[in-house]
Amino acid sequence: MDLSSPQIEKLRLELRRGAVPLAVLASLREEQHGYSLRKKLAEQNLEIAEGTLYPLIRRLESQGLLTSEWRQEDARKKRFYQISTMGEQVLTLLVSEWQQLNSAIENIVEGS
Amino acid sequence: MDLIKAYANKVASYLPAKQRASMRDEIYADLADEFDDYSATPEDFLADKPHPMKYAAALAEPNQAYLIGPQFYFSYVETLKGAAAIVSIIFIGLGLLEVGTSGQLIAPLLSASFSLLQALIWTTAAITGIFIALERSGERASWLDNWQTDSLAHWQSAQTISRTNIAFELGMSLILLAWLMGLFQFPTFVWHEGQRIEDWQLLISDGLRWAFIALLMVDVVQALWQLFEPVWSSAKRWVRIGFNGLWILALLFAWAQPDKIQLMISPLPDNLASLEALFNQLLNWGLLGAAALVLWDSIDLLIKSRKNSSK
C-alpha cells in the first residue's frame, strides 16, 4: 500500500483527531484568536485547517470549556478565545489521560 | 476590490442565518491576518483556499449521519433554488399564456398552480436522488476544486436580497404586465345587493399604458438579475434607484391627470354613481400612495448605499 494513499491519510487523521482538542485547550491557556492559534499550533508542527479548527472551537465553547470575546485589534474585529475554569479542570484530566495512554502505547510499540 | 472580504462574505452566505454575521467577521479577520503574513496578491492567496462552498461545508459539525453530507449540501441547496426558480418562471409563463388564450381566469390559474406544485415535487425528488447517489458513490464534489477568484466580484457586499421578495416582485410584475398587454382580463362584473353590475373596467390612456409596460419589463429584468445574483451591489442599487425615479414620475403624472386612468362601471345604476366616484378617488390616492412607497424604497436604498460605501 502506498504510504500517501487516502486510507493511510485517513488513519493518520484519526490518530490526530483525539489529540487536537487537547492541544487546542492547552494553547488557549493564553488568549488567542483563530489565526494566531493556528499559527501557534503550526509552529509546534501541528497544522490544523480552518475547517477543523472552527467547529472544534465552537464545540468546546458550547461545552463551557472556552470563553470568547470580540475585540478590535489592528483595525479588525477579532474574536479572542481563552480556556475557562472548567476547561482548565478538563485539561488537567485529559493531560493525565494522555500521559497514561502515551506510556501504554510506548510500552506496546517497544514490546513488539 | 477587497477580495478577501468578498471570499468571507461568500463563505458566510452558505451558513445558517444565525451564524452568518459572526462567522463572516471571524473568517475575514483570520484570513486578513493570514494574508498579511503571505507575500502574494489576494488572487494568489485565495487560489490556495478551497472553493467558498467547500470552506463552508468544512465548518459544519462533523460526526453526523447525512443523507446528503456537508460536501454536497450547499451545492444541493443552490441547485434546488436555481431549478425551482426556472420551473416557477416556466409554469407562471405557461399559466398566463393559458389565461390569455382561454379567456378564463380562475380555472387556468388553478390548473397552472397544481402543475407547478407537481413539477416542483418531481424536480426536488430528481435532484435529491442525484445528490444521494453522488454521496453514496464516494464523489467528493471535485467540480469545486477548480474555482476562480473572479467569481467573487459580486460579493463585496454582505447584504443578500431575499429570494422571497424577489419572487413576489417578479410574480406581481408578470401579472400586471400580462394584464396591461391584454393577455388576460380580470372578471368584469361585481355583485352589489344581489344585483350583478356588468363591465367595470379600468381605462388607461395609451401613453400611460406603454409607460407602465416598459417600466414593468425593466422590473422583470431586474428581478431576474437579482434572482441569479441575490446580493446587493452598488450597480444594482443605483439602477433600481434610477428606475424607481421613473416609476415615481409616472405615478405622479397619473395622479395629477385623473382622466388618464379611471375606473368606469357601465351600465351605471343611478344609486351607484357616487360609488364609482369614490372608487376613482381611492384609485387616485392609491397612485399617490404607490409613489410614496417607491420613494421610501429609494430612500432606504440610498441610506444603505451610503452606509455600505462608508464601511
XYZ file of C-alpha atoms in Angstrom:
423
model
C 0.000 0.000 0.000
C 1.274 3.468 -0.937
C 2.122 5.478 2.211
C 0.430 8.562 0.817
C -2.769 6.720 -0.070
C -6.121 8.080 1.157
C -6.537 5.101 3.523
C -3.248 5.870 5.279
C -4.137 9.573 5.369
C -7.436 8.642 6.999
C -5.654 6.591 9.680
C -3.248 9.475 10.326
C -6.178 11.907 10.700
C -7.966 9.545 13.058
C -4.835 9.319 15.212
C -4.575 13.120 15.387
C -8.295 13.711 15.929
C -8.297 12.832 19.599
C -5.164 14.839 20.326
C -6.241 18.091 18.677
C -8.770 19.200 21.372
C -6.074 18.644 23.983
C -3.584 20.775 22.016
C -6.187 23.500 21.463
C -7.208 23.628 25.126
C -3.562 23.749 26.242
C -2.731 26.507 23.713
C -5.657 28.575 24.903
C -4.254 28.978 28.396
C -3.034 32.128 26.661
C -5.705 34.181 24.883
C -5.694 33.701 21.083
C -7.839 34.417 18.048
C -8.396 31.835 15.297
C -5.420 32.622 13.088
C -2.923 33.212 15.908
C -3.989 29.881 17.415
C -3.463 28.076 14.125
C -0.073 29.769 13.768
C 0.953 28.820 17.276
C -0.014 25.183 16.700
C 1.735 25.146 13.316
C 4.930 26.399 14.984
C 4.722 23.277 17.150
C 4.339 21.171 13.959
C 0.615 20.682 14.469
C -1.031 22.114 11.349
C -4.812 22.414 11.605
C -7.087 23.512 8.753
C -9.659 26.273 9.402
C -12.390 23.770 8.645
C -11.219 21.604 11.550
C -10.395 24.361 13.977
C -13.570 26.484 13.894
C -16.077 23.672 14.504
C -13.831 22.362 17.300
C -13.605 25.778 18.974
C -17.379 26.189 18.663
C -17.934 22.803 20.255
C -15.520 23.431 23.109
C -17.155 26.812 23.726
C -20.659 25.309 23.734
C -19.415 22.737 26.282
C -18.264 25.591 28.512
C -14.575 24.736 28.188
C -13.696 28.016 26.429
C -14.823 31.621 26.693
C -14.721 34.124 23.859
C -14.740 37.879 23.499
C -14.947 40.177 20.441
C -12.330 42.946 20.395
C -10.801 45.380 17.948
C -7.136 44.727 17.134
C -5.127 46.196 14.217
C -8.332 47.886 12.994
C -10.003 44.461 12.709
C -12.794 42.991 14.758
C -11.471 39.723 16.165
C -12.845 37.002 18.375
C -10.454 36.011 21.152
C -10.695 32.657 22.897
C -9.380 31.546 26.265
C -9.737 28.424 28.373
C -12.402 28.633 31.109
C -12.078 27.415 34.714
C -13.951 24.249 33.812
C -11.705 23.917 30.744
C -8.620 24.023 32.999
C -10.012 21.148 35.085
C -10.866 19.115 31.984
C -7.410 19.860 30.545
C -5.683 18.510 33.686
C -7.761 15.347 33.385
C -7.056 14.977 29.666
C -3.305 15.569 30.093
C -3.155 12.833 32.715
C -5.154 10.531 30.414
C -2.854 11.402 27.511
C 0.268 10.622 29.516
C -1.104 7.240 30.571
C -2.105 6.440 27.000
C 1.254 7.591 25.674
C 3.111 5.448 28.152
C 0.930 2.426 27.376
C 1.404 2.857 23.612
C 5.160 3.260 24.041
C 5.301 0.013 26.006
C 3.221 -1.800 23.414
C 5.260 -0.483 20.469
C 8.628 -1.154 22.145
C 7.452 -4.567 23.334
C 6.529 -5.552 19.830
C -11.712 45.422 -4.540
C -11.334 43.630 -1.191
C -11.294 40.061 -2.487
C -10.718 38.605 0.959
C -13.841 40.300 2.283
C -15.735 39.030 -0.768
C -14.482 35.492 -0.061
C -15.573 35.703 3.601
C -18.984 37.053 2.505
C -19.411 34.221 0.030
C -18.466 31.557 2.605
C -20.814 33.082 5.209
C -23.678 33.214 2.703
C -23.863 29.386 2.837
C -24.034 29.242 6.625
C -27.209 29.328 8.736
C -28.515 32.903 9.160
C -27.852 32.903 12.920
C -24.128 32.189 12.479
C -23.608 34.271 9.356
C -22.556 37.674 10.730
C -20.200 36.401 13.433
C -18.609 33.739 11.208
C -18.154 36.297 8.417
C -16.294 38.692 10.746
C -14.216 35.893 12.221
C -13.283 34.318 8.877
C -12.442 37.741 7.435
C -10.228 38.791 10.383
C -8.349 35.475 10.353
C -7.899 35.374 6.565
C -6.782 39.020 6.527
C -4.187 38.266 9.254
C -3.017 35.223 7.331
C -2.768 37.313 4.153
C -0.587 39.859 5.975
C 1.929 37.028 6.522
C 1.678 35.959 2.900
C 3.727 37.790 0.265
C 1.485 37.489 -2.779
C -1.549 39.049 -4.396
C -5.001 38.396 -2.883
C -5.833 36.382 -6.032
C -2.873 34.028 -5.457
C -3.597 33.853 -1.741
C -7.225 32.867 -2.316
C -6.337 30.479 -5.129
C -4.780 28.268 -2.425
C -8.016 28.287 -0.461
C -10.861 25.869 -1.185
C -13.989 26.919 -3.066
C -16.141 29.000 -0.653
C -18.759 26.255 -0.719
C -16.163 23.678 0.409
C -14.861 26.036 3.084
C -18.412 26.494 4.399
C -19.005 22.732 4.262
C -15.902 22.156 6.398
C -17.394 24.429 9.067
C -20.395 22.131 9.505
C -20.466 19.972 12.613
C -18.800 16.611 11.906
C -19.813 13.135 13.082
C -23.416 13.246 11.926
C -25.161 10.776 9.688
C -26.080 12.543 6.463
C -28.299 11.623 3.573
C -26.588 14.441 1.705
C -23.390 15.326 3.574
C -21.660 18.681 4.097
C -19.535 18.269 0.941
C -22.667 18.327 -1.188
C -25.196 20.144 0.954
C -24.600 23.682 -0.350
C -24.322 22.531 -3.983
C -27.612 20.697 -3.433
C -29.364 23.762 -1.986
C -28.041 26.028 -4.793
C -29.182 23.541 -7.443
C -32.638 23.271 -5.835
C -33.033 27.072 -5.698
C -31.950 27.513 -9.314
C -34.179 24.691 -10.557
C -37.170 25.959 -8.519
C -36.744 29.456 -9.986
C -36.559 28.157 -13.580
C -39.514 25.769 -13.140
C -41.620 28.511 -11.475
C -40.925 31.038 -14.237
C -41.801 28.490 -16.945
C -45.064 27.461 -15.258
C -46.141 31.027 -14.408
C -45.484 31.978 -18.048
C -47.449 28.975 -19.328
C -50.274 29.750 -16.883
C -50.501 33.358 -18.079
C -50.468 32.200 -21.699
C -53.315 29.793 -20.926
C -55.237 32.628 -19.243
C -54.697 34.834 -22.296
C -55.742 32.244 -24.859
C -58.689 30.694 -22.977
C -60.256 33.973 -21.857
C -60.808 32.469 -18.400
C -59.019 33.426 -15.204
C -59.592 31.127 -12.230
C -59.526 27.659 -13.872
C -56.259 28.138 -15.830
C -54.565 29.746 -12.793
C -55.622 26.878 -10.507
C -54.507 24.318 -13.064
C -51.140 26.112 -13.505
C -50.672 26.249 -9.702
C -51.249 22.481 -9.322
C -48.972 21.744 -12.279
C -46.294 23.992 -10.758
C -46.566 22.215 -7.407
C -46.337 18.827 -9.109
C -43.327 19.927 -11.201
C -41.571 21.296 -8.103
C -42.085 17.996 -6.236
C -40.709 15.959 -9.178
C -37.782 18.328 -9.690
C -36.895 18.195 -5.979
C -37.161 14.405 -5.963
C -34.962 14.063 -9.066
C -32.275 16.448 -7.768
C -32.327 14.816 -4.317
C -31.928 11.383 -5.930
C -28.925 12.554 -7.968
C -27.222 14.056 -4.911
C -27.882 10.988 -2.741
C -26.320 8.849 -5.494
C -23.299 11.183 -5.606
C -22.958 10.983 -1.817
C -23.088 7.183 -1.904
C -20.643 6.959 -4.833
C -17.808 8.472 -2.790
C -17.547 11.501 -5.118
C -16.109 14.472 -3.192
C -17.556 17.475 -5.083
C -14.499 17.638 -7.347
C -16.188 20.245 -9.574
C -15.500 22.770 -6.808
C -11.739 22.184 -6.912
C -11.001 24.453 -9.862
C -12.608 27.712 -8.858
C -11.665 31.249 -9.934
C -11.394 34.278 -7.667
C -13.181 36.293 -10.433
C -16.420 34.686 -9.240
C -16.155 36.777 -6.038
C -16.589 40.081 -7.880
C -20.234 40.440 -6.790
C -19.611 39.514 -3.172
C -18.080 42.796 -1.999
C -21.342 43.489 -0.218
C -22.542 41.179 2.521
C -26.173 42.229 2.030
C -28.124 39.489 0.362
C -31.517 40.076 -1.267
C -34.357 37.915 -0.018
C -35.393 35.445 -2.735
C -38.968 35.549 -1.376
C -39.126 39.309 -2.023
C -37.672 38.849 -5.491
C -40.169 36.090 -6.318
C -43.060 38.270 -5.065
C -41.916 41.266 -7.128
C -41.370 39.085 -10.186
C -44.800 37.473 -9.853
C -46.607 40.821 -9.398
C -44.721 42.409 -12.304
C -45.531 39.483 -14.624
C -49.230 39.510 -13.700
C -49.547 43.298 -14.169
C -47.548 43.152 -17.392
C -49.742 40.398 -18.818
C -52.867 42.335 -17.813
C -51.685 45.651 -19.283
C -50.673 43.892 -22.500
C -54.181 42.471 -22.724
C -53.103 38.837 -22.293
C -55.920 38.363 -19.802
C -58.772 40.268 -18.191
C -59.841 40.347 -14.587
C -63.527 39.363 -14.149
C -65.501 42.371 -15.364
C -68.519 42.180 -13.072
C -69.287 42.848 -9.422
C -72.250 41.955 -7.221
C -73.983 44.687 -5.269
C -77.054 43.931 -3.103
C -77.866 40.876 -5.207
C -77.543 42.879 -8.400
C -74.894 41.965 -10.999
C -73.137 45.061 -12.307
C -71.527 44.424 -15.671
C -68.414 45.746 -17.257
C -66.339 47.602 -14.789
C -63.086 48.472 -16.409
C -60.002 50.494 -15.820
C -59.395 52.978 -18.601
C -55.766 53.924 -19.076
C -54.513 56.267 -21.757
C -52.244 54.623 -24.350
C -49.210 56.717 -23.369
C -49.516 55.789 -19.701
C -50.203 52.117 -20.503
C -47.000 51.825 -22.572
C -45.009 53.714 -19.948
C -46.179 51.204 -17.290
C -45.482 48.265 -19.645
C -41.918 49.500 -20.296
C -41.265 50.019 -16.577
C -42.704 46.596 -15.681
C -40.483 44.947 -18.301
C -37.475 46.613 -16.683
C -38.721 45.360 -13.283
C -38.881 41.793 -14.625
C -35.309 42.047 -15.967
C -34.117 43.494 -12.635
C -35.874 40.719 -10.687
C -34.248 38.029 -12.875
C -30.855 39.705 -12.401
C -31.383 39.662 -8.626
C -32.690 36.102 -8.668
C -29.497 34.734 -10.198
C -27.217 37.031 -8.198
C -29.080 37.709 -4.917
C -26.661 40.158 -3.347
C -26.805 43.946 -3.361
C -24.091 45.719 -5.313
C -23.641 49.435 -5.897
C -24.667 48.978 -9.558
C -27.865 47.121 -8.600
C -28.833 49.793 -6.067
C -28.301 52.703 -8.478
C -30.119 51.001 -11.343
C -33.056 50.397 -9.027
C -32.997 53.940 -7.636
C -32.918 55.279 -11.226
C -35.921 53.234 -12.336
C -37.720 53.990 -9.072
C -37.371 57.664 -10.062
C -39.093 56.920 -13.387
C -41.848 54.969 -11.575
C -42.414 57.924 -9.234
C -42.679 60.310 -12.199
C -45.138 58.008 -13.992
C -47.281 57.512 -10.852
C -47.293 61.236 -10.020
C -48.237 62.033 -13.607
C -51.126 59.545 -13.396
C -52.173 61.042 -10.026
C -52.124 64.596 -11.394
C -54.112 63.607 -14.514
C -57.063 61.607 -13.165
C -58.678 61.484 -16.615
C -55.736 59.364 -17.908
C -56.554 56.484 -15.589
C -60.041 55.913 -14.267
C -62.486 53.236 -13.320
C -65.700 53.009 -15.276
C -68.797 50.930 -14.465
C -71.266 50.524 -17.324
C -74.188 50.435 -17.392
C -74.108 52.549 -14.243
C -77.191 52.289 -11.992
C -78.156 55.687 -10.535
C -77.642 54.504 -6.971
C -74.012 53.627 -7.731
C -72.833 56.912 -9.272
C -71.345 58.055 -6.002
C -69.679 54.649 -5.535
C -67.904 54.982 -8.872
C -66.701 58.468 -7.880
C -65.461 57.069 -4.560
C -63.568 54.240 -6.324
C -61.937 56.763 -8.645
C -60.929 58.909 -5.698
C -59.449 55.855 -3.955
C -57.637 54.918 -7.158
C -56.216 58.429 -7.425
C -54.948 58.414 -3.837
C -53.715 54.848 -4.321
C -51.420 56.117 -7.092
C -50.014 58.723 -4.725
C -49.562 56.042 -2.047
C -47.735 53.808 -4.530
C -45.428 56.723 -5.456
C -44.731 57.263 -1.726
C -43.862 53.553 -1.277
C -41.467 53.643 -4.231
C -39.923 56.829 -2.816
C -39.489 55.101 0.556
C -37.778 52.152 -1.172
C -35.391 54.597 -2.914
C -34.562 56.434 0.322
C -33.905 53.089 2.038
C -31.596 52.032 -0.824
C -29.780 55.396 -0.682
C -29.211 55.086 3.082
C -27.914 51.513 2.718
C -25.745 52.521 -0.226
C -24.154 55.356 1.805
C -23.636 53.074 4.818
C -22.014 50.483 2.588
C -19.674 52.963 0.897
C -18.615 54.455 4.253
C -17.520 50.997 5.556
